[in-house]
mmCIF file of C-alpha atoms in Angstrom:
data_model
loop_
_atom_site.group_PDB
_atom_site.id
_atom_site.type_symbol
_atom_site.label_atom_id
_atom_site.label_comp_id
_atom_site.label_asym_id
_atom_site.label_seq_id
_atom_site.Cartn_x
_atom_site.Cartn_y
_atom_site.Cartn_z
ATOM 1 C CA MET Z 28 -0.058 -0.105 0.088
ATOM 2 C CA LYS Z 29 1.263 3.404 -0.908
ATOM 3 C CA LYS Z 30 1.148 6.170 1.631
ATOM 4 C CA ILE Z 31 0.450 9.579 0.139
ATOM 5 C CA LEU Z 32 0.701 13.054 1.812
ATOM 6 C CA ILE Z 33 -0.968 15.738 -0.055
ATOM 7 C CA THR Z 34 -0.312 19.385 0.846
ATOM 8 C CA GLY Z 35 -2.776 21.875 0.388
ATOM 9 C CA ALA Z 36 -5.707 20.234 2.219
ATOM 10 C CA ASN Z 37 -8.365 22.770 0.963
ATOM 11 C CA SER Z 38 -6.962 23.096 -2.655
ATOM 12 C CA TYR Z 39 -9.501 21.904 -5.373
ATOM 13 C CA ILE Z 40 -6.806 19.553 -6.820
ATOM 14 C CA GLY Z 41 -5.622 18.190 -3.651
ATOM 15 C CA HIS Z 42 -9.043 17.361 -2.361
ATOM 16 C CA SER Z 43 -10.240 15.855 -5.826
ATOM 17 C CA LEU Z 44 -7.057 13.644 -5.857
ATOM 18 C CA GLY Z 45 -7.864 12.357 -2.242
ATOM 19 C CA LYS Z 46 -11.520 11.584 -3.327
ATOM 20 C CA TRP Z 47 -10.189 9.880 -6.349
ATOM 21 C CA LEU Z 48 -7.914 7.600 -4.915
ATOM 22 C CA GLU Z 49 -10.454 6.622 -2.151
ATOM 23 C CA ASN Z 50 -11.607 4.326 -5.137
ATOM 24 C CA TYR Z 51 -8.776 2.295 -4.352
ATOM 25 C CA PRO Z 52 -8.871 1.634 -0.624
ATOM 26 C CA ASP Z 53 -6.443 -1.263 -0.625
ATOM 27 C CA LYS Z 54 -3.903 0.438 -2.557
ATOM 28 C CA TYR Z 55 -3.450 3.917 -1.139
ATOM 29 C CA PHE Z 56 -3.409 5.553 2.218
ATOM 30 C CA ILE Z 57 -4.039 9.232 1.880
ATOM 31 C CA GLU Z 58 -3.531 12.214 4.433
ATOM 32 C CA SER Z 59 -3.698 15.929 3.532
ATOM 33 C CA ILE Z 60 -2.117 18.732 5.466
ATOM 34 C CA SER Z 61 -2.505 22.582 5.465
ATOM 35 C CA GLN Z 62 0.534 24.795 5.188
ATOM 36 C CA ARG Z 63 -0.989 27.948 6.198
ATOM 37 C CA SER Z 64 0.901 28.178 9.323
ATOM 38 C CA ASP Z 65 4.176 26.656 10.310
ATOM 39 C CA SER Z 66 2.644 23.677 12.038
ATOM 40 C CA TRP Z 67 3.201 21.557 9.051
ATOM 41 C CA LYS Z 68 6.834 21.601 9.775
ATOM 42 C CA LYS Z 69 6.447 19.253 12.578
ATOM 43 C CA LYS Z 70 4.597 16.726 10.427
ATOM 44 C CA VAL Z 71 6.899 13.372 10.130
ATOM 45 C CA PHE Z 72 7.461 12.952 6.324
ATOM 46 C CA SER Z 73 9.176 9.530 6.764
ATOM 47 C CA ASP Z 74 5.870 7.808 7.032
ATOM 48 C CA TYR Z 75 5.087 8.570 3.412
ATOM 49 C CA ASP Z 76 6.124 7.075 -0.036
ATOM 50 C CA VAL Z 77 4.850 10.337 -1.952
ATOM 51 C CA VAL Z 78 4.353 13.945 -1.243
ATOM 52 C CA PHE Z 79 1.849 15.599 -3.745
ATOM 53 C CA HIS Z 80 2.599 19.009 -3.345
ATOM 54 C CA VAL Z 81 -0.414 21.263 -4.578
ATOM 55 C CA THR Z 82 -0.044 24.167 -1.819
ATOM 56 C CA GLY Z 83 0.224 27.385 -3.782
ATOM 57 C CA ILE Z 84 -1.455 30.599 -5.037
ATOM 58 C CA ALA Z 85 -3.280 29.618 -8.224
ATOM 59 C CA HIS Z 86 -4.816 32.827 -9.588
ATOM 60 C CA VAL Z 87 -3.001 35.543 -11.696
ATOM 61 C CA SER Z 88 -2.623 38.756 -9.992
ATOM 62 C CA SER Z 89 -1.315 42.088 -11.521
ATOM 63 C CA ASP Z 90 -1.080 43.585 -7.977
ATOM 64 C CA SER Z 91 2.662 44.331 -7.495
ATOM 65 C CA LYS Z 92 2.098 44.321 -3.634
ATOM 66 C CA LYS Z 93 1.427 40.666 -3.743
ATOM 67 C CA GLU Z 94 4.447 39.799 -5.852
ATOM 68 C CA ASP Z 95 6.454 38.803 -2.599
ATOM 69 C CA LEU Z 96 3.884 36.559 -1.488
ATOM 70 C CA TYR Z 97 3.777 34.513 -4.642
ATOM 71 C CA TYR Z 98 7.449 33.899 -4.370
ATOM 72 C CA LYS Z 99 7.201 32.964 -0.695
ATOM 73 C CA VAL Z 100 4.415 30.513 -1.214
ATOM 74 C CA ASN Z 101 4.862 29.082 -4.879
ATOM 75 C CA ARG Z 102 8.718 29.160 -4.840
ATOM 76 C CA ASP Z 103 10.133 29.123 -1.412
ATOM 77 C CA LEU Z 104 7.547 26.964 0.423
ATOM 78 C CA THR Z 105 7.782 24.270 -2.469
ATOM 79 C CA ILE Z 106 11.373 23.952 -2.302
ATOM 80 C CA GLU Z 107 11.274 23.847 1.538
ATOM 81 C CA THR Z 108 8.724 21.246 1.350
ATOM 82 C CA ALA Z 109 10.899 19.155 -1.105
ATOM 83 C CA GLN Z 110 13.766 19.367 0.967
ATOM 84 C CA LYS Z 111 12.074 18.155 4.004
ATOM 85 C CA ALA Z 112 10.603 15.252 1.936
ATOM 86 C CA LYS Z 113 14.129 14.233 0.764
ATOM 87 C CA ASN Z 114 15.741 14.510 4.094
ATOM 88 C CA GLU Z 115 13.138 12.311 5.722
ATOM 89 C CA GLY Z 116 13.283 9.523 2.971
ATOM 90 C CA VAL Z 117 10.281 10.290 0.846
ATOM 91 C CA LYS Z 118 10.567 8.258 -2.529
ATOM 92 C CA GLN Z 119 8.674 10.723 -4.694
ATOM 93 C CA PHE Z 120 7.923 14.283 -4.866
ATOM 94 C CA ILE Z 121 5.287 15.620 -7.259
ATOM 95 C CA PHE Z 122 4.983 19.201 -7.833
ATOM 96 C CA MET Z 123 2.010 20.971 -9.475
ATOM 97 C CA SER Z 124 3.080 23.703 -11.964
ATOM 98 C CA SER Z 125 1.336 25.187 -14.681
ATOM 99 C CA ILE Z 126 1.187 25.648 -18.356
ATOM 100 C CA ILE Z 127 1.514 29.289 -17.318
ATOM 101 C CA VAL Z 128 5.223 29.015 -17.287
ATOM 102 C CA TYR Z 129 5.298 29.444 -20.978
ATOM 103 C CA GLY Z 130 3.570 32.679 -20.935
ATOM 104 C CA ASP Z 131 -0.091 33.705 -21.204
ATOM 105 C CA ASN Z 132 -2.551 33.237 -23.768
ATOM 106 C CA SER Z 133 -1.962 34.694 -27.316
ATOM 107 C CA ASN Z 134 -4.365 36.059 -29.987
ATOM 108 C CA VAL Z 135 -2.285 34.191 -32.488
ATOM 109 C CA GLU Z 136 -1.832 30.307 -32.405
ATOM 110 C CA ARG Z 137 0.676 29.037 -30.051
ATOM 111 C CA VAL Z 138 1.705 25.476 -29.919
ATOM 112 C CA ILE Z 139 3.901 24.325 -27.115
ATOM 113 C CA ASP Z 140 6.209 21.392 -27.844
ATOM 114 C CA LYS Z 141 9.182 19.735 -26.152
ATOM 115 C CA ASN Z 142 11.559 22.249 -27.450
ATOM 116 C CA THR Z 143 9.574 25.314 -26.157
ATOM 117 C CA VAL Z 144 11.508 27.259 -23.590
ATOM 118 C CA PRO Z 145 9.561 28.531 -20.807
ATOM 119 C CA LYS Z 146 9.156 32.302 -20.708
ATOM 120 C CA PRO Z 147 6.776 33.445 -17.770
ATOM 121 C CA SER Z 148 4.861 36.691 -18.557
ATOM 122 C CA ASP Z 149 4.091 37.491 -14.915
ATOM 123 C CA PHE Z 150 5.189 36.766 -11.422
ATOM 124 C CA TYR Z 151 2.783 33.996 -10.950
ATOM 125 C CA GLY Z 152 4.342 32.027 -13.801
ATOM 126 C CA ASN Z 153 7.671 33.126 -12.766
ATOM 127 C CA SER Z 154 7.040 31.823 -9.144
ATOM 128 C CA LYS Z 155 6.199 28.375 -10.456
ATOM 129 C CA PHE Z 156 9.133 28.257 -12.863
ATOM 130 C CA GLN Z 157 11.666 29.024 -10.074
ATOM 131 C CA ALA Z 158 10.025 26.475 -7.971
ATOM 132 C CA GLU Z 159 10.675 24.122 -10.621
ATOM 133 C CA GLU Z 160 14.149 25.105 -10.960
ATOM 134 C CA GLY Z 161 14.626 25.193 -7.173
ATOM 135 C CA ILE Z 162 13.478 21.375 -6.615
ATOM 136 C CA ARG Z 163 15.259 19.799 -9.718
ATOM 137 C CA PRO Z 164 18.765 19.715 -8.126
ATOM 138 C CA LEU Z 165 17.166 17.592 -5.215
ATOM 139 C CA GLU Z 166 16.555 14.645 -7.441
ATOM 140 C CA SER Z 167 18.520 11.611 -6.985
ATOM 141 C CA ASP Z 168 18.201 7.660 -7.374
ATOM 142 C CA ASN Z 169 16.332 7.533 -3.942
ATOM 143 C CA PHE Z 170 14.381 10.836 -4.611
ATOM 144 C CA LYS Z 171 12.145 11.038 -7.607
ATOM 145 C CA VAL Z 172 11.105 14.571 -8.634
ATOM 146 C CA VAL Z 173 7.986 14.980 -10.998
ATOM 147 C CA VAL Z 174 6.719 18.438 -12.317
ATOM 148 C CA LEU Z 175 3.440 18.672 -13.736
ATOM 149 C CA ARG Z 176 2.619 21.713 -16.057
ATOM 150 C CA PRO Z 177 -1.259 21.005 -16.791
ATOM 151 C CA PRO Z 178 -3.252 23.428 -18.889
ATOM 152 C CA MET Z 179 -6.715 24.929 -17.467
ATOM 153 C CA ILE Z 180 -8.233 22.279 -15.408
ATOM 154 C CA TYR Z 181 -12.088 22.065 -14.957
ATOM 155 C CA GLY Z 182 -14.683 19.873 -13.322
ATOM 156 C CA LYS Z 183 -17.134 19.865 -10.587
ATOM 157 C CA GLY Z 184 -16.208 22.779 -7.992
ATOM 158 C CA SER Z 185 -13.347 24.084 -10.149
ATOM 159 C CA LYS Z 186 -12.653 27.739 -10.154
ATOM 160 C CA GLY Z 187 -11.125 30.092 -12.612
ATOM 161 C CA ASN Z 188 -12.496 30.829 -16.201
ATOM 162 C CA TYR Z 189 -14.541 27.600 -16.526
ATOM 163 C CA PRO Z 190 -17.348 28.312 -13.999
ATOM 164 C CA LYS Z 191 -17.597 31.735 -15.430
ATOM 165 C CA LEU Z 192 -18.106 30.552 -19.125
ATOM 166 C CA ALA Z 193 -20.724 27.971 -17.655
ATOM 167 C CA LYS Z 194 -22.552 30.901 -16.014
ATOM 168 C CA VAL Z 195 -22.574 32.747 -19.462
ATOM 169 C CA ALA Z 196 -23.742 29.590 -21.265
ATOM 170 C CA ARG Z 197 -26.674 29.289 -19.124
ATOM 171 C CA LYS Z 198 -27.900 32.684 -19.681
ATOM 172 C CA LEU Z 199 -26.895 34.253 -23.098
ATOM 173 C CA PRO Z 200 -28.992 33.309 -26.167
ATOM 174 C CA ILE Z 201 -25.891 34.154 -28.492
ATOM 175 C CA PHE Z 202 -22.068 33.835 -28.186
ATOM 176 C CA PRO Z 203 -19.266 34.926 -30.237
ATOM 177 C CA ASP Z 204 -18.020 32.253 -32.736
ATOM 178 C CA ILE Z 205 -14.349 32.997 -32.774
ATOM 179 C CA ASP Z 206 -11.718 30.418 -33.854
ATOM 180 C CA ASN Z 207 -9.375 29.658 -31.145
ATOM 181 C CA ARG Z 208 -7.775 26.614 -29.568
ATOM 182 C CA ARG Z 209 -6.952 25.584 -26.165
ATOM 183 C CA SER Z 210 -5.492 22.770 -24.134
ATOM 184 C CA MET Z 211 -7.590 21.689 -21.236
ATOM 185 C CA LEU Z 212 -7.691 18.867 -18.778
ATOM 186 C CA HIS Z 213 -10.504 17.530 -16.965
ATOM 187 C CA ILE Z 214 -10.043 16.860 -13.111
ATOM 188 C CA ASP Z 215 -10.575 13.021 -13.430
ATOM 189 C CA ASN Z 216 -8.223 12.704 -16.220
ATOM 190 C CA LEU Z 217 -5.631 14.651 -14.124
ATOM 191 C CA CYS Z 218 -6.323 12.308 -11.080
ATOM 192 C CA GLU Z 219 -5.878 9.198 -13.154
ATOM 193 C CA PHE Z 220 -2.695 10.593 -14.637
ATOM 194 C CA ILE Z 221 -1.240 11.417 -11.231
ATOM 195 C CA ARG Z 222 -2.125 7.745 -10.071
ATOM 196 C CA PHE Z 223 -0.242 6.251 -12.879
ATOM 197 C CA LEU Z 224 2.666 8.670 -12.074
ATOM 198 C CA MET Z 225 2.791 7.329 -8.361
ATOM 199 C CA GLU Z 226 2.296 3.643 -9.477
ATOM 200 C CA ASN Z 227 5.027 3.634 -11.955
ATOM 201 C CA GLU Z 228 7.256 5.633 -9.705
ATOM 202 C CA GLU Z 229 8.075 8.312 -12.410
ATOM 203 C CA THR Z 230 10.365 11.056 -12.473
ATOM 204 C CA GLY Z 231 10.792 14.073 -14.734
ATOM 205 C CA LEU Z 232 8.569 16.648 -16.617
ATOM 206 C CA PHE Z 233 4.993 15.800 -17.731
ATOM 207 C CA LEU Z 234 2.462 17.913 -19.748
ATOM 208 C CA PRO Z 235 -0.831 15.964 -19.588
ATOM 209 C CA GLN Z 236 -4.055 17.370 -21.463
ATOM 210 C CA ASN Z 237 -7.353 16.062 -22.837
ATOM 211 C CA ASN Z 238 -7.518 14.289 -26.164
ATOM 212 C CA GLU Z 239 -9.234 17.172 -27.847
ATOM 213 C CA TYR Z 240 -8.345 20.741 -28.030
ATOM 214 C CA VAL Z 241 -11.038 23.132 -27.004
ATOM 215 C CA LYS Z 242 -12.655 25.994 -29.012
ATOM 216 C CA THR Z 243 -14.105 28.295 -26.461
ATOM 217 C CA SER Z 244 -17.504 28.865 -28.531
ATOM 218 C CA GLU Z 245 -17.960 25.022 -28.941
ATOM 219 C CA MET Z 246 -17.316 24.490 -25.161
ATOM 220 C CA VAL Z 247 -20.003 27.033 -24.301
ATOM 221 C CA LYS Z 248 -22.487 25.357 -26.693
ATOM 222 C CA ILE Z 249 -21.959 21.982 -24.989
ATOM 223 C CA ILE Z 250 -22.349 23.668 -21.548
ATOM 224 C CA ALA Z 251 -25.700 25.135 -22.564
ATOM 225 C CA GLU Z 252 -26.822 21.691 -24.127
ATOM 226 C CA ALA Z 253 -26.241 20.204 -20.843
ATOM 227 C CA HIS Z 254 -28.715 22.557 -19.272
ATOM 228 C CA GLY Z 255 -31.263 21.788 -22.076
ATOM 229 C CA LYS Z 256 -30.645 25.299 -23.575
ATOM 230 C CA LYS Z 257 -29.838 26.216 -27.010
ATOM 231 C CA ILE Z 258 -27.105 29.120 -27.790
ATOM 232 C CA ARG Z 259 -26.586 30.400 -31.228
ATOM 233 C CA LEU Z 260 -22.924 31.015 -32.274
ATOM 234 C CA THR Z 261 -22.256 34.226 -34.419
ATOM 235 C CA LYS Z 262 -19.423 35.609 -36.064
ATOM 236 C CA ILE Z 263 -21.004 39.139 -36.098
ATOM 237 C CA PHE Z 264 -18.874 40.396 -33.439
ATOM 238 C CA ASN Z 265 -15.563 38.879 -34.499
ATOM 239 C CA GLY Z 266 -14.317 42.194 -35.979
ATOM 240 C CA ILE Z 267 -14.901 44.079 -32.721
ATOM 241 C CA PHE Z 268 -13.017 41.278 -30.812
ATOM 242 C CA SER Z 269 -10.249 41.186 -33.343
ATOM 243 C CA LEU Z 270 -9.659 44.922 -32.714
ATOM 244 C CA MET Z 271 -9.671 44.350 -28.914
ATOM 245 C CA ASP Z 272 -7.368 41.369 -29.008
ATOM 246 C CA GLY Z 273 -4.436 41.498 -26.822
ATOM 247 C CA LYS Z 274 -5.640 44.741 -25.390
ATOM 248 C CA ILE Z 275 -8.267 43.809 -22.871
ATOM 249 C CA GLY Z 276 -7.108 40.960 -20.556
ATOM 250 C CA VAL Z 277 -10.600 39.177 -20.254
ATOM 251 C CA ILE Z 278 -10.949 38.732 -23.959
ATOM 252 C CA ASN Z 279 -7.392 37.368 -24.299
ATOM 253 C CA LYS Z 280 -8.139 34.828 -21.386
ATOM 254 C CA VAL Z 281 -11.488 33.821 -23.037
ATOM 255 C CA PHE Z 282 -10.571 33.575 -26.623
ATOM 256 C CA GLY Z 283 -6.897 33.277 -26.498
ATOM 257 C CA ASN Z 284 -4.761 30.321 -27.948
ATOM 258 C CA LEU Z 285 -2.459 28.073 -26.106
ATOM 259 C CA VAL Z 286 -2.124 24.469 -26.693
ATOM 260 C CA TYR Z 287 0.295 21.605 -26.132
ATOM 261 C CA GLU Z 288 1.454 19.679 -29.339
ATOM 262 C CA LYS Z 289 -0.373 16.571 -28.797
ATOM 263 C CA SER Z 290 2.432 13.989 -28.730
ATOM 264 C CA VAL Z 291 4.102 15.845 -25.636
ATOM 265 C CA SER Z 292 0.967 14.472 -23.696
ATOM 266 C CA GLU Z 293 1.104 10.847 -24.698
ATOM 267 C CA TYR Z 294 1.654 8.140 -21.852
ATOM 268 C CA GLU Z 295 2.121 4.567 -21.783
ATOM 269 C CA GLU Z 296 -1.294 4.170 -19.987
ATOM 270 C CA ASN Z 297 -4.545 5.712 -20.797
ATOM 271 C CA TYR Z 298 -5.310 8.470 -18.470
ATOM 272 C CA ARG Z 299 -7.762 10.224 -20.584
ATOM 273 C CA ILE Z 300 -10.803 8.329 -19.440
ATOM 274 C CA ARG Z 301 -13.339 11.217 -20.145
ATOM 275 C CA ASP Z 302 -13.702 12.876 -23.482
ATOM 276 C CA LEU Z 303 -14.494 16.661 -23.836
ATOM 277 C CA ARG Z 304 -18.332 16.237 -24.271
ATOM 278 C CA GLU Z 305 -18.672 13.647 -21.547
ATOM 279 C CA SER Z 306 -16.614 15.613 -19.204
ATOM 280 C CA ILE Z 307 -18.632 18.746 -19.645
ATOM 281 C CA MET Z 308 -22.008 17.068 -19.538
ATOM 282 C CA ALA Z 309 -20.664 15.251 -16.079
ATOM 283 C CA THR Z 310 -19.591 18.477 -14.846
ATOM 284 C CA GLU Z 311 -22.895 20.245 -15.480
ATOM 285 C CA GLN Z 312 -25.041 17.557 -14.421
ATOM 286 C CA GLU Z 313 -23.049 17.598 -11.020
ATOM 287 C CA SER Z 314 -23.494 21.165 -10.745
ATOM 288 C CA LYS Z 315 -27.270 20.971 -10.887
ATOM 289 C CA LYS Z 316 -27.448 18.807 -7.703
#
């Protein structure tokens, strides 16, 4: 039985992984801790095979007053946690980084492949990338370090842009039909992927994503269908949005382009257990309860 410690007890991803692994009661023992205070430092890590580190500030902020806090939590705390895990004999450390280390969404198509060099565009992305750089040197034959750079994660209870788009889909009769492509990852696919990483005692950098790229307007259409509504897609506003592209942050977030080249996300076992339509339907059905 693998013993797993999840940092970030109240995080969406940490909570979701814990629930997912409960489906295998004979294979995993799971505990979670909060790192909001220094009391976590007294926790004995030597009892665990894996530390899954998801503690962090997840949202992007342009408030320069918060910059130091981002580096303190996303970088310094990650390195300190990894060092403690190594010192106390943990075999594997899995760090949740982000696609954001490659920069923000773009109004032109961006395809990230294995040769793409990270270029963070804000202190959120930079704090994540510096955390990666800080924990890599800790890797050894006895201490495996995994860095995950997932794209936008969605599912029941998720935060960020997806629930905002879901709200729009339930209310608006029309929506702009703009051609864009985004990599996304459903929470169930992510949790299954992490389970395989632990089972196979992996090490290195991983870039998981759904099988399909996502076009924002098509995703909104599926969300509307899940609620028994029809939403009409129109290109009538495309000219206006084209003029605003890159100038208004929210437009870029909703209709920007950012994808992983598909081969970089392949894995020897099938972690993509839900396709796009199925995952959206399941997410929205759960939201009705």
